[in-house]
mmCIF file of C-alpha atoms and ligand atoms in Angstrom:
data_model
loop_
_atom_site.group_PDB
_atom_site.id
_atom_site.type_symbol
_atom_site.label_atom_id
_atom_site.label_comp_id
_atom_site.label_asym_id
_atom_site.label_seq_id
_atom_site.Cartn_x
_atom_site.Cartn_y
_atom_site.Cartn_z
ATOM 1 C CA MET A 1 84.267 97.891 115.646
ATOM 2 C CA ALA A 2 83.199 99.728 112.529
ATOM 3 C CA PHE A 3 84.656 98.691 109.161
ATOM 4 C CA LEU A 4 85.957 101.360 106.888
ATOM 5 C CA ASN A 5 85.602 101.994 103.197
ATOM 6 C CA ASN A 6 88.893 100.473 102.090
ATOM 7 C CA ASN A 7 88.830 102.418 98.852
ATOM 8 C CA PHE A 8 89.976 105.446 100.830
ATOM 9 C CA LEU A 9 93.159 103.601 101.740
ATOM 10 C CA ALA A 10 93.968 103.116 98.075
ATOM 11 C CA LEU A 11 93.815 106.847 97.339
ATOM 12 C CA PRO A 12 96.993 108.942 97.364
ATOM 13 C CA GLN A 13 97.121 110.576 100.783
ATOM 14 C CA THR A 14 96.270 114.098 99.737
ATOM 15 C CA TYR A 15 94.083 115.780 97.153
ATOM 16 C CA LEU A 16 96.217 117.503 94.487
ATOM 17 C CA PHE A 17 95.489 121.086 95.519
ATOM 18 C CA SER A 18 95.864 120.303 99.221
ATOM 19 C CA GLU A 19 99.305 118.845 98.492
ATOM 20 C CA ILE A 20 100.315 121.974 96.601
ATOM 21 C CA ALA A 21 99.042 124.189 99.417
ATOM 22 C CA ARG A 22 101.050 122.093 101.889
ATOM 23 C CA ARG A 23 104.266 122.427 99.854
ATOM 24 C CA VAL A 24 103.777 126.161 99.442
ATOM 25 C CA SER A 25 103.173 126.655 103.145
ATOM 26 C CA VAL A 26 106.370 124.700 104.010
ATOM 27 C CA PHE A 27 108.263 126.893 101.527
ATOM 28 C CA LYS A 28 106.726 130.051 102.983
ATOM 29 C CA GLU A 29 107.756 129.011 106.489
ATOM 30 C CA GLN A 30 111.333 128.500 105.346
ATOM 31 C CA ASN A 31 111.350 131.643 103.178
ATOM 32 C CA PRO A 32 109.149 134.170 104.974
ATOM 33 C CA GLU A 33 110.443 137.031 102.812
ATOM 34 C CA ALA A 34 109.568 135.369 99.485
ATOM 35 C CA ASP A 35 107.030 137.366 97.481
ATOM 36 C CA ILE A 36 104.961 134.427 96.266
ATOM 37 C CA ILE A 37 102.635 134.747 93.271
ATOM 38 C CA ARG A 38 99.909 132.100 93.338
ATOM 39 C CA MET A 39 98.826 130.725 89.982
ATOM 40 C CA GLY A 40 98.060 127.213 91.178
ATOM 41 C CA ILE A 41 94.496 126.446 92.165
ATOM 42 C CA GLY A 42 91.905 127.978 89.866
ATOM 43 C CA ASP A 43 90.427 130.231 92.504
ATOM 44 C CA VAL A 44 89.044 133.625 91.521
ATOM 45 C CA THR A 45 90.424 136.817 93.064
ATOM 46 C CA LEU A 46 88.150 139.665 91.948
ATOM 47 C CA PRO A 47 85.433 140.775 94.372
ATOM 48 C CA ILE A 48 81.833 139.742 93.832
ATOM 49 C CA VAL A 49 80.193 142.150 91.380
ATOM 50 C CA PRO A 50 77.921 144.940 92.757
ATOM 51 C CA ALA A 51 74.666 143.549 91.315
ATOM 52 C CA VAL A 52 75.234 140.310 93.207
ATOM 53 C CA ILE A 53 76.275 142.067 96.411
ATOM 54 C CA GLU A 54 73.087 144.133 96.272
ATOM 55 C CA ALA A 55 70.996 140.990 95.900
ATOM 56 C CA LEU A 56 72.847 139.344 98.762
ATOM 57 C CA HIS A 57 72.275 142.311 101.075
ATOM 58 C CA SER A 58 68.635 142.448 100.240
ATOM 59 C CA ALA A 59 68.216 138.682 100.762
ATOM 60 C CA VAL A 60 70.013 138.904 104.101
ATOM 61 C CA ASP A 61 67.679 141.704 105.183
ATOM 62 C CA GLN A 62 64.661 139.651 104.133
ATOM 63 C CA MET A 63 65.876 136.775 106.283
ATOM 64 C CA GLY A 64 65.616 139.077 109.300
ATOM 65 C CA THR A 65 61.913 139.729 108.768
ATOM 66 C CA LYS A 66 58.936 137.551 109.573
ATOM 67 C CA ASP A 67 57.633 137.612 106.011
ATOM 68 C CA GLY A 68 60.950 137.344 104.243
ATOM 69 C CA PHE A 69 62.428 134.571 106.352
ATOM 70 C CA HIS A 70 63.238 131.329 104.495
ATOM 71 C CA GLY A 71 63.857 128.021 106.221
ATOM 72 C CA TYR A 72 64.553 124.796 104.377
ATOM 73 C CA GLY A 73 64.223 125.491 100.690
ATOM 74 C CA PRO A 74 63.276 123.043 97.960
ATOM 75 C CA GLU A 75 66.095 120.496 97.598
ATOM 76 C CA GLN A 76 66.080 121.106 93.832
ATOM 77 C CA GLY A 77 66.470 124.857 94.171
ATOM 78 C CA TYR A 78 63.976 127.743 94.251
ATOM 79 C CA ASP A 79 61.878 128.164 91.120
ATOM 80 C CA PHE A 80 62.961 131.820 90.819
ATOM 81 C CA LEU A 81 66.514 130.626 90.126
ATOM 82 C CA ARG A 82 65.628 127.534 88.116
ATOM 83 C CA GLU A 83 63.344 129.571 85.860
ATOM 84 C CA THR A 84 66.063 132.165 85.344
ATOM 85 C CA ILE A 85 68.611 129.462 84.506
ATOM 86 C CA GLN A 86 66.162 127.724 82.209
ATOM 87 C CA LYS A 87 65.431 130.875 80.243
ATOM 88 C CA HIS A 88 68.875 132.397 80.100
ATOM 89 C CA ASP A 89 71.121 129.368 79.688
ATOM 90 C CA PHE A 90 68.816 127.191 77.600
ATOM 91 C CA THR A 91 65.538 128.543 76.161
ATOM 92 C CA ASP A 92 67.177 131.736 74.874
ATOM 93 C CA ASN A 93 69.759 129.547 73.147
ATOM 94 C CA GLY A 94 67.153 127.354 71.502
ATOM 95 C CA ILE A 95 67.554 124.453 73.951
ATOM 96 C CA GLU A 96 64.513 122.963 75.595
ATOM 97 C CA ILE A 97 65.144 121.935 79.195
ATOM 98 C CA ALA A 98 62.255 121.405 81.641
ATOM 99 C CA LEU A 99 62.305 123.065 85.027
ATOM 100 C CA ASP A 100 62.401 119.750 86.852
ATOM 101 C CA GLU A 101 65.469 118.763 84.868
ATOM 102 C CA ILE A 102 67.492 121.510 86.619
ATOM 103 C CA PHE A 103 68.909 120.852 90.088
ATOM 104 C CA VAL A 104 70.531 123.776 91.903
ATOM 105 C CA SER A 105 73.386 122.816 94.208
ATOM 106 C CA ASP A 106 76.365 124.135 96.126
ATOM 107 C CA GLY A 107 78.679 123.696 93.160
ATOM 108 C CA ALA A 108 79.861 121.483 90.349
ATOM 109 C CA LYS A 109 82.565 119.863 92.453
ATOM 110 C CA SER A 110 79.933 118.379 94.777
ATOM 111 C CA ASP A 111 77.672 117.306 91.933
ATOM 112 C CA THR A 112 80.379 115.731 89.757
ATOM 113 C CA GLY A 113 81.592 113.972 92.892
ATOM 114 C CA ASN A 114 78.160 112.858 94.090
ATOM 115 C CA ILE A 115 76.582 111.757 90.813
ATOM 116 C CA GLY A 116 78.204 108.348 91.215
ATOM 117 C CA ASP A 117 75.766 107.655 94.090
ATOM 118 C CA ILE A 118 73.059 106.776 91.570
ATOM 119 C CA LEU A 119 75.319 104.727 89.288
ATOM 120 C CA SER A 120 76.482 101.149 89.734
ATOM 121 C CA LYS A 121 79.887 100.393 91.164
ATOM 122 C CA ASN A 122 80.418 98.114 88.173
ATOM 123 C CA ASN A 123 80.485 100.846 85.545
ATOM 124 C CA ILE A 124 83.668 101.261 83.553
ATOM 125 C CA ILE A 125 84.669 104.903 83.679
ATOM 126 C CA ALA A 126 86.595 106.747 80.984
ATOM 127 C CA VAL A 127 88.353 110.022 81.643
ATOM 128 C CA THR A 128 90.336 112.330 79.445
ATOM 129 C CA ASP A 129 93.931 112.422 80.627
ATOM 130 C CA PRO A 130 94.961 114.905 82.107
ATOM 131 C CA VAL A 131 91.741 115.402 84.039
ATOM 132 C CA TYR A 132 90.159 117.318 86.935
ATOM 133 C CA PRO A 133 91.124 114.990 89.813
ATOM 134 C CA VAL A 134 87.663 114.989 91.398
ATOM 135 C CA TYR A 135 86.275 112.666 88.702
ATOM 136 C CA VAL A 136 88.943 110.046 89.311
ATOM 137 C CA ASP A 137 89.205 110.318 93.097
ATOM 138 C CA THR A 138 85.448 110.071 93.661
ATOM 139 C CA ASN A 139 85.225 106.980 91.476
ATOM 140 C CA VAL A 140 88.078 105.422 93.396
ATOM 141 C CA MET A 141 86.238 106.201 96.646
ATOM 142 C CA ALA A 142 83.208 104.393 95.237
ATOM 143 C CA GLY A 143 85.260 101.323 94.308
ATOM 144 C CA ARG A 144 85.459 101.896 90.566
ATOM 145 C CA GLY A 145 89.206 102.465 90.474
ATOM 146 C CA GLY A 146 90.895 99.092 90.854
ATOM 147 C CA GLU A 147 94.597 99.334 91.575
ATOM 148 C CA LEU A 148 96.942 102.232 91.080
ATOM 149 C CA ASN A 149 99.929 101.378 88.865
ATOM 150 C CA ASP A 150 102.245 104.040 87.443
ATOM 151 C CA GLY A 151 99.710 106.785 88.049
ATOM 152 C CA LYS A 152 96.825 104.904 86.417
ATOM 153 C CA TRP A 153 93.911 103.094 88.029
ATOM 154 C CA SER A 154 93.529 99.645 86.530
ATOM 155 C CA ASN A 155 89.733 99.829 86.071
ATOM 156 C CA ILE A 156 89.639 103.351 84.633
ATOM 157 C CA VAL A 157 90.090 103.981 80.925
ATOM 158 C CA TYR A 158 92.401 106.924 80.216
ATOM 159 C CA LEU A 159 92.001 108.912 77.014
ATOM 160 C CA PRO A 160 95.259 110.818 76.474
ATOM 161 C CA CYS A 161 95.094 114.470 75.463
ATOM 162 C CA THR A 162 98.510 115.745 74.461
ATOM 163 C CA LYS A 163 99.956 118.184 71.980
ATOM 164 C CA GLU A 164 100.390 115.238 69.599
ATOM 165 C CA ASN A 165 96.622 114.801 69.224
ATOM 166 C CA GLY A 166 95.854 118.504 69.606
ATOM 167 C CA PHE A 167 94.352 117.728 73.033
ATOM 168 C CA VAL A 168 91.397 116.038 71.338
ATOM 169 C CA PRO A 169 90.782 112.644 72.935
ATOM 170 C CA ALA A 170 90.338 109.598 70.710
ATOM 171 C CA LEU A 171 87.241 107.476 71.206
ATOM 172 C CA PRO A 172 87.790 104.544 73.582
ATOM 173 C CA THR A 173 88.814 101.288 71.953
ATOM 174 C CA GLU A 174 87.294 99.220 74.742
ATOM 175 C CA LYS A 175 83.782 99.157 76.185
ATOM 176 C CA VAL A 176 83.138 102.013 78.603
ATOM 177 C CA ASP A 177 79.913 102.920 80.374
ATOM 178 C CA ILE A 178 80.508 106.459 81.606
ATOM 179 C CA ILE A 179 82.647 109.169 80.026
ATOM 180 C CA TYR A 180 83.668 112.368 81.794
ATOM 181 C CA LEU A 181 84.188 115.329 79.475
ATOM 182 C CA CYS A 182 85.081 118.810 80.692
ATOM 183 C CA TYR A 183 84.995 121.537 78.021
ATOM 184 C CA PRO A 184 86.427 124.157 77.958
ATOM 185 C CA ASN A 185 88.914 121.863 79.547
ATOM 186 C CA ASN A 186 90.398 121.935 82.973
ATOM 187 C CA PRO A 187 93.403 121.620 83.096
ATOM 188 C CA THR A 188 94.553 122.121 79.487
ATOM 189 C CA GLY A 189 92.372 125.148 78.691
ATOM 190 C CA THR A 190 91.602 123.610 75.295
ATOM 191 C CA THR A 191 88.178 123.116 73.716
ATOM 192 C CA LEU A 192 86.138 120.827 71.489
ATOM 193 C CA THR A 193 84.275 122.318 68.571
ATOM 194 C CA ARG A 194 80.633 121.493 67.995
ATOM 195 C CA SER A 195 81.543 118.832 65.430
ATOM 196 C CA GLN A 196 84.193 117.313 67.711
ATOM 197 C CA LEU A 197 81.697 117.097 70.573
ATOM 198 C CA LYS A 198 79.127 115.558 68.229
ATOM 199 C CA VAL A 199 81.506 112.631 67.717
ATOM 200 C CA TRP A 200 81.183 111.909 71.450
ATOM 201 C CA VAL A 201 77.430 112.268 71.573
ATOM 202 C CA ASP A 202 77.078 109.946 68.568
ATOM 203 C CA TYR A 203 79.461 107.489 70.190
ATOM 204 C CA ALA A 204 77.590 107.559 73.506
ATOM 205 C CA LYS A 205 74.251 106.983 71.803
ATOM 206 C CA LYS A 206 75.558 104.160 69.666
ATOM 207 C CA ASN A 207 77.336 102.443 72.556
ATOM 208 C CA ASP A 208 74.800 103.121 75.315
ATOM 209 C CA ALA A 209 77.294 105.176 77.285
ATOM 210 C CA LEU A 210 76.552 108.071 79.609
ATOM 211 C CA ILE A 211 78.443 111.362 79.206
ATOM 212 C CA LEU A 212 79.044 113.465 82.302
ATOM 213 C CA PHE A 213 79.710 116.875 80.797
ATOM 214 C CA ASP A 214 81.326 119.488 83.003
ATOM 215 C CA ALA A 215 80.715 122.944 81.525
ATOM 216 C CA ALA A 216 82.052 124.920 84.498
ATOM 217 C CA TYR A 217 84.130 127.143 82.196
ATOM 218 C CA GLU A 218 81.560 127.855 79.465
ATOM 219 C CA ALA A 219 81.449 131.579 80.296
ATOM 220 C CA PHE A 220 85.014 131.927 78.997
ATOM 221 C CA ILE A 221 84.151 130.748 75.477
ATOM 222 C CA LYS A 222 84.822 133.286 72.744
ATOM 223 C CA ASP A 223 84.845 131.173 69.596
ATOM 224 C CA ASP A 224 81.507 130.648 67.863
ATOM 225 C CA ASP A 225 82.116 127.024 66.994
ATOM 226 C CA VAL A 226 82.701 126.005 70.624
ATOM 227 C CA PRO A 227 79.467 124.824 72.274
ATOM 228 C CA HIS A 228 78.441 126.312 75.630
ATOM 229 C CA SER A 229 76.237 123.346 76.447
ATOM 230 C CA ILE A 230 76.350 119.725 75.328
ATOM 231 C CA TYR A 231 72.623 120.045 74.621
ATOM 232 C CA GLU A 232 73.495 122.151 71.586
ATOM 233 C CA ILE A 233 74.382 118.783 70.064
ATOM 234 C CA GLU A 234 71.509 116.753 68.711
ATOM 235 C CA GLY A 235 70.894 113.602 70.707
ATOM 236 C CA ALA A 236 72.711 114.782 73.841
ATOM 237 C CA LYS A 237 69.483 114.867 75.821
ATOM 238 C CA ASP A 238 69.409 111.071 75.506
ATOM 239 C CA CYS A 239 72.892 110.445 76.844
ATOM 240 C CA ALA A 240 74.357 113.394 78.751
ATOM 241 C CA ILE A 241 74.199 115.040 82.153
ATOM 242 C CA GLU A 242 75.586 118.572 82.315
ATOM 243 C CA PHE A 243 77.184 120.352 85.273
ATOM 244 C CA ARG A 244 77.388 124.126 85.527
ATOM 245 C CA SER A 245 78.943 126.389 88.098
ATOM 246 C CA PHE A 246 78.753 129.999 89.220
ATOM 247 C CA SER A 247 82.249 129.713 90.706
ATOM 248 C CA LYS A 248 84.222 130.831 87.698
ATOM 249 C CA THR A 249 81.332 132.422 85.786
ATOM 250 C CA ALA A 250 80.543 134.895 88.548
ATOM 251 C CA GLY A 251 83.283 134.547 91.147
ATOM 252 C CA PHE A 252 81.246 132.329 93.486
ATOM 253 C CA THR A 253 84.072 130.071 94.713
ATOM 254 C CA GLY A 254 83.432 131.393 98.210
ATOM 255 C CA LEU A 255 79.639 131.608 97.910
ATOM 256 C CA ARG A 256 79.042 128.123 96.455
ATOM 257 C CA CYS A 257 76.379 127.642 93.817
ATOM 258 C CA GLY A 258 76.077 125.515 90.710
ATOM 259 C CA TYR A 259 73.512 123.374 88.991
ATOM 260 C CA THR A 260 73.135 120.062 87.225
ATOM 261 C CA VAL A 261 70.871 119.264 84.293
ATOM 262 C CA ILE A 262 69.508 115.744 84.032
ATOM 263 C CA PRO A 263 67.089 115.381 81.127
ATOM 264 C CA LYS A 264 64.408 112.802 81.879
ATOM 265 C CA THR A 265 65.411 110.963 78.722
ATOM 266 C CA VAL A 266 68.845 110.069 80.141
ATOM 267 C CA LYS A 267 68.680 106.502 81.356
ATOM 268 C CA ALA A 268 70.808 103.741 82.850
ATOM 269 C CA VAL A 269 70.187 100.011 83.075
ATOM 270 C CA ALA A 270 68.901 98.395 86.286
ATOM 271 C CA ASP A 271 69.913 94.884 87.406
ATOM 272 C CA ASN A 272 66.702 93.514 85.883
ATOM 273 C CA GLY A 273 67.650 94.961 82.487
ATOM 274 C CA GLU A 274 65.112 97.766 82.615
ATOM 275 C CA LYS A 275 66.272 101.204 81.397
ATOM 276 C CA VAL A 276 65.527 103.688 84.150
ATOM 277 C CA SER A 277 65.492 107.491 83.964
ATOM 278 C CA LEU A 278 68.234 109.018 86.131
ATOM 279 C CA ASN A 279 66.342 112.247 86.804
ATOM 280 C CA PRO A 280 64.000 110.902 89.539
ATOM 281 C CA LEU A 281 66.863 108.975 91.107
ATOM 282 C CA TRP A 282 68.985 112.120 91.420
ATOM 283 C CA ASN A 283 65.973 113.925 92.818
ATOM 284 C CA ARG A 284 65.590 111.149 95.383
ATOM 285 C CA ARG A 285 69.276 111.358 96.224
ATOM 286 C CA GLN A 286 69.203 115.102 96.664
ATOM 287 C CA CYS A 287 66.057 115.071 98.785
ATOM 288 C CA THR A 288 67.721 112.613 101.142
ATOM 289 C CA LYS A 289 71.251 113.956 101.285
ATOM 290 C CA PHE A 290 70.967 117.666 100.468
ATOM 291 C CA ASN A 291 68.833 120.373 102.013
ATOM 292 C CA GLY A 292 69.144 122.917 99.260
ATOM 293 C CA THR A 293 71.497 125.813 98.560
ATOM 294 C CA ALA A 294 71.046 128.760 100.932
ATOM 295 C CA TYR A 295 68.273 131.174 99.923
ATOM 296 C CA ILE A 296 70.630 134.164 100.010
ATOM 297 C CA ILE A 297 73.084 132.396 97.711
ATOM 298 C CA GLN A 298 70.346 131.501 95.234
ATOM 299 C CA LYS A 299 69.218 135.138 95.247
ATOM 300 C CA ALA A 300 72.823 136.104 94.550
ATOM 301 C CA ALA A 301 72.984 133.610 91.671
ATOM 302 C CA GLN A 302 69.754 134.955 90.201
ATOM 303 C CA ALA A 303 71.279 138.460 90.180
ATOM 304 C CA VAL A 304 74.084 137.194 87.919
ATOM 305 C CA TYR A 305 71.470 137.009 85.140
ATOM 306 C CA SER A 306 70.124 140.552 85.555
ATOM 307 C CA ASP A 307 71.210 143.085 82.914
ATOM 308 C CA LYS A 308 73.549 144.734 85.394
ATOM 309 C CA GLY A 309 74.821 141.381 86.632
ATOM 310 C CA GLN A 310 75.506 140.169 83.115
ATOM 311 C CA SER A 311 77.489 143.215 82.099
ATOM 312 C CA GLN A 312 79.462 143.148 85.357
ATOM 313 C CA VAL A 313 80.368 139.449 85.206
ATOM 314 C CA LYS A 314 81.278 139.783 81.528
ATOM 315 C CA GLU A 315 83.687 142.542 82.479
ATOM 316 C CA MET A 316 85.145 140.282 85.149
ATOM 317 C CA ILE A 317 85.630 137.469 82.676
ATOM 318 C CA GLY A 318 87.227 139.949 80.256
ATOM 319 C CA TYR A 319 89.691 140.877 83.009
ATOM 320 C CA TYR A 320 90.757 137.258 83.489
ATOM 321 C CA MET A 321 90.873 136.622 79.761
ATOM 322 C CA ASN A 322 93.127 139.619 79.377
ATOM 323 C CA ASN A 323 95.446 137.855 81.829
ATOM 324 C CA THR A 324 95.482 134.787 79.578
ATOM 325 C CA LYS A 325 96.540 136.975 76.655
ATOM 326 C CA VAL A 326 99.375 138.545 78.633
ATOM 327 C CA MET A 327 100.435 135.131 79.926
ATOM 328 C CA LYS A 328 100.322 133.443 76.555
ATOM 329 C CA SER A 329 102.258 136.077 74.658
ATOM 330 C CA GLY A 330 104.837 136.498 77.448
ATOM 331 C CA LEU A 331 105.404 132.760 77.772
ATOM 332 C CA VAL A 332 105.757 132.339 74.017
ATOM 333 C CA GLU A 333 108.245 135.216 74.057
ATOM 334 C CA ALA A 334 110.127 133.392 76.806
ATOM 335 C CA GLY A 335 110.376 130.398 74.498
ATOM 336 C CA PHE A 336 107.699 128.106 75.947
ATOM 337 C CA GLU A 337 105.242 125.991 74.029
ATOM 338 C CA VAL A 338 101.887 127.151 75.299
ATOM 339 C CA PHE A 339 98.351 125.775 74.849
ATOM 340 C CA GLY A 340 94.826 126.691 75.939
ATOM 341 C CA GLY A 341 93.849 130.104 77.236
ATOM 342 C CA ASP A 342 91.792 131.221 74.222
ATOM 343 C CA ASN A 343 88.420 130.070 75.530
ATOM 344 C CA ALA A 344 89.417 129.158 79.072
ATOM 345 C CA PRO A 345 91.195 130.667 82.071
ATOM 346 C CA TYR A 346 93.954 128.056 82.054
ATOM 347 C CA ILE A 347 97.312 128.058 80.281
ATOM 348 C CA TRP A 348 98.963 124.701 79.681
ATOM 349 C CA ILE A 349 102.730 124.867 79.223
ATOM 350 C CA LYS A 350 105.122 122.243 77.936
ATOM 351 C CA THR A 351 107.938 122.033 80.468
ATOM 352 C CA PRO A 352 111.449 122.460 79.059
ATOM 353 C CA GLN A 353 113.025 119.282 77.652
ATOM 354 C CA GLY A 354 113.985 116.792 80.347
ATOM 355 C CA ILE A 355 112.213 118.581 83.201
ATOM 356 C CA THR A 356 109.300 116.793 84.840
ATOM 357 C CA SER A 357 106.147 118.552 85.978
ATOM 358 C CA TRP A 358 107.106 118.404 89.666
ATOM 359 C CA GLU A 359 110.703 119.499 88.941
ATOM 360 C CA PHE A 360 109.296 122.488 87.094
ATOM 361 C CA PHE A 361 106.969 123.189 90.017
ATOM 362 C CA ASP A 362 109.962 123.181 92.411
ATOM 363 C CA LYS A 363 112.060 125.347 90.116
ATOM 364 C CA LEU A 364 109.330 127.946 89.673
ATOM 365 C CA LEU A 365 108.618 128.028 93.402
ATOM 366 C CA ASN A 366 112.237 128.061 94.588
ATOM 367 C CA GLU A 367 113.732 130.347 91.980
ATOM 368 C CA LEU A 368 110.862 132.649 90.996
ATOM 369 C CA TYR A 369 108.416 132.311 93.914
ATOM 370 C CA ILE A 370 105.651 131.385 91.482
ATOM 371 C CA VAL A 371 103.128 128.657 92.281
ATOM 372 C CA GLY A 372 101.565 126.662 89.469
ATOM 373 C CA THR A 373 100.181 123.149 89.158
ATOM 374 C CA PRO A 374 102.251 120.228 87.880
ATOM 375 C CA GLY A 375 100.537 118.677 84.879
ATOM 376 C CA VAL A 376 101.167 115.133 86.086
ATOM 377 C CA GLY A 377 98.977 115.885 89.109
ATOM 378 C CA PHE A 378 96.054 115.742 86.666
ATOM 379 C CA GLY A 379 97.008 112.365 85.235
ATOM 380 C CA PRO A 380 99.880 110.511 83.573
ATOM 381 C CA SER A 381 99.515 112.299 80.224
ATOM 382 C CA GLY A 382 100.031 115.576 82.088
ATOM 383 C CA GLU A 383 103.664 114.651 82.733
ATOM 384 C CA GLY A 384 105.925 117.197 81.082
ATOM 385 C CA TYR A 385 103.244 119.892 81.294
ATOM 386 C CA PHE A 386 102.407 122.611 83.784
ATOM 387 C CA ARG A 387 99.240 124.646 84.426
ATOM 388 C CA LEU A 388 98.998 128.329 85.262
ATOM 389 C CA THR A 389 95.699 130.010 86.043
ATOM 390 C CA ALA A 390 94.590 133.409 84.823
ATOM 391 C CA PHE A 391 92.480 134.127 87.922
ATOM 392 C CA GLY A 392 95.099 136.320 89.542
ATOM 393 C CA ASP A 393 95.448 140.040 89.871
ATOM 394 C CA LYS A 394 96.438 141.736 86.596
ATOM 395 C CA ASP A 395 99.631 143.343 87.933
ATOM 396 C CA ARG A 396 100.730 140.232 89.777
ATOM 397 C CA THR A 397 100.148 138.159 86.654
ATOM 398 C CA LEU A 398 102.257 140.571 84.667
ATOM 399 C CA GLU A 399 104.934 140.453 87.364
ATOM 400 C CA ALA A 400 104.966 136.628 87.235
ATOM 401 C CA ILE A 401 105.391 136.633 83.479
ATOM 402 C CA GLU A 402 108.189 139.212 83.706
ATOM 403 C CA ARG A 403 109.968 137.006 86.254
ATOM 404 C CA ILE A 404 109.668 134.016 83.919
ATOM 405 C CA LYS A 405 110.867 136.010 80.917
ATOM 406 C CA LYS A 406 113.961 137.261 82.751
ATOM 407 C CA TRP A 407 114.701 133.795 84.102
ATOM 408 C CA LYS A 408 114.444 132.122 80.720
ATOM 409 C CA HIS A 409 116.746 134.588 78.968
HETATM 410 C C1 MLT B 501 91.209 123.854 89.726
HETATM 411 O O1 MLT B 501 92.129 124.580 90.088
HETATM 412 O O2 MLT B 501 91.351 122.897 88.974
HETATM 413 C C2 MLT B 501 89.849 124.182 90.217
HETATM 414 O O3 MLT B 501 89.814 125.404 90.803
HETATM 415 C C3 MLT B 501 89.414 123.286 91.239
HETATM 416 C C4 MLT B 501 87.946 123.362 91.416
HETATM 417 O O4 MLT B 501 87.216 124.031 90.694
HETATM 418 O O5 MLT B 501 87.517 122.669 92.316
#
């Protein structure tokens, strides 16, 4: 009989957002009349912008012709998209990234989850706490978790981010090998300035650590001193891998496209002590396990960078960021302590005194028919907090905030 990967048995039975979906569907069954407003999972709601739809249509039509048909594409992504990414996201911003350092994929969730394939099981992982659950769960699956006690995995180093430290994590006090940073942050919606991120790059270089930098929300940055890429920081090309996504930037949650940058200068140590570049190893991994993102999706992603595409996705982001404004001011008016939302589509609320994250979730669902995400679902330091997303419809967002305001008063 086959033996299983026992690490899966150690994991909590459901993924955070699946558990929320399950609870909401039970509630809906019992309360079919309830007018539920969903502000839980960070899924976009606006339609794909016209420039991208046009590109998709045209790519689909090409696929139906002998000359325009595309079979297996390059595992690393088509050059037309990699060149566009290289120019627009890096060269134009004064960052030098080679074409073969960019790997197009089906999204940042897959890449942040899969990157562990090329890294030893023995690495000590550090995560900011609260954190996007994918980083923790995938390390547990790979055997880097240890045991779960009071919401913490014994082999993972947690770096608390709370209102007390302004949601800026302190450097680890023990030896860590890999550090996950997500900025603008999911779930808190907070950011690190250039000088705050430099502290991490300097630390990683000095301590031979690898930073896995998730920049999925960079398109929401408004403030000039918040970096869009970790490679804006000197030295980052020696110690950081960056993940990007079209999901939130251009509404691709249902299309699936992202990319990962692995500079050739980023290295890890082999068993024989040799420092080995991670770039060819990821390439090897992708060639074996991934057959490339669909041609039509890569054409769609390329259209995001056209003049029309850029102005349309910027408008879309403005729409969501207007929601954050409405949410923030309404929640403050209702008497909540509110964080994030200035450079990110997430609002992080302190739950009222004495109410846990899950109690607040139940209250909001049962009394106001609003779905959010309990902060503790993102890690122990998320207890006593609650996340709302700004990806909803403008009127429904307003309606949710009005319900909360009335309820609080
Ligand atoms: C979230 O709600 O945290 C995100 O939407 C999940 C994701 O991007 O996978």
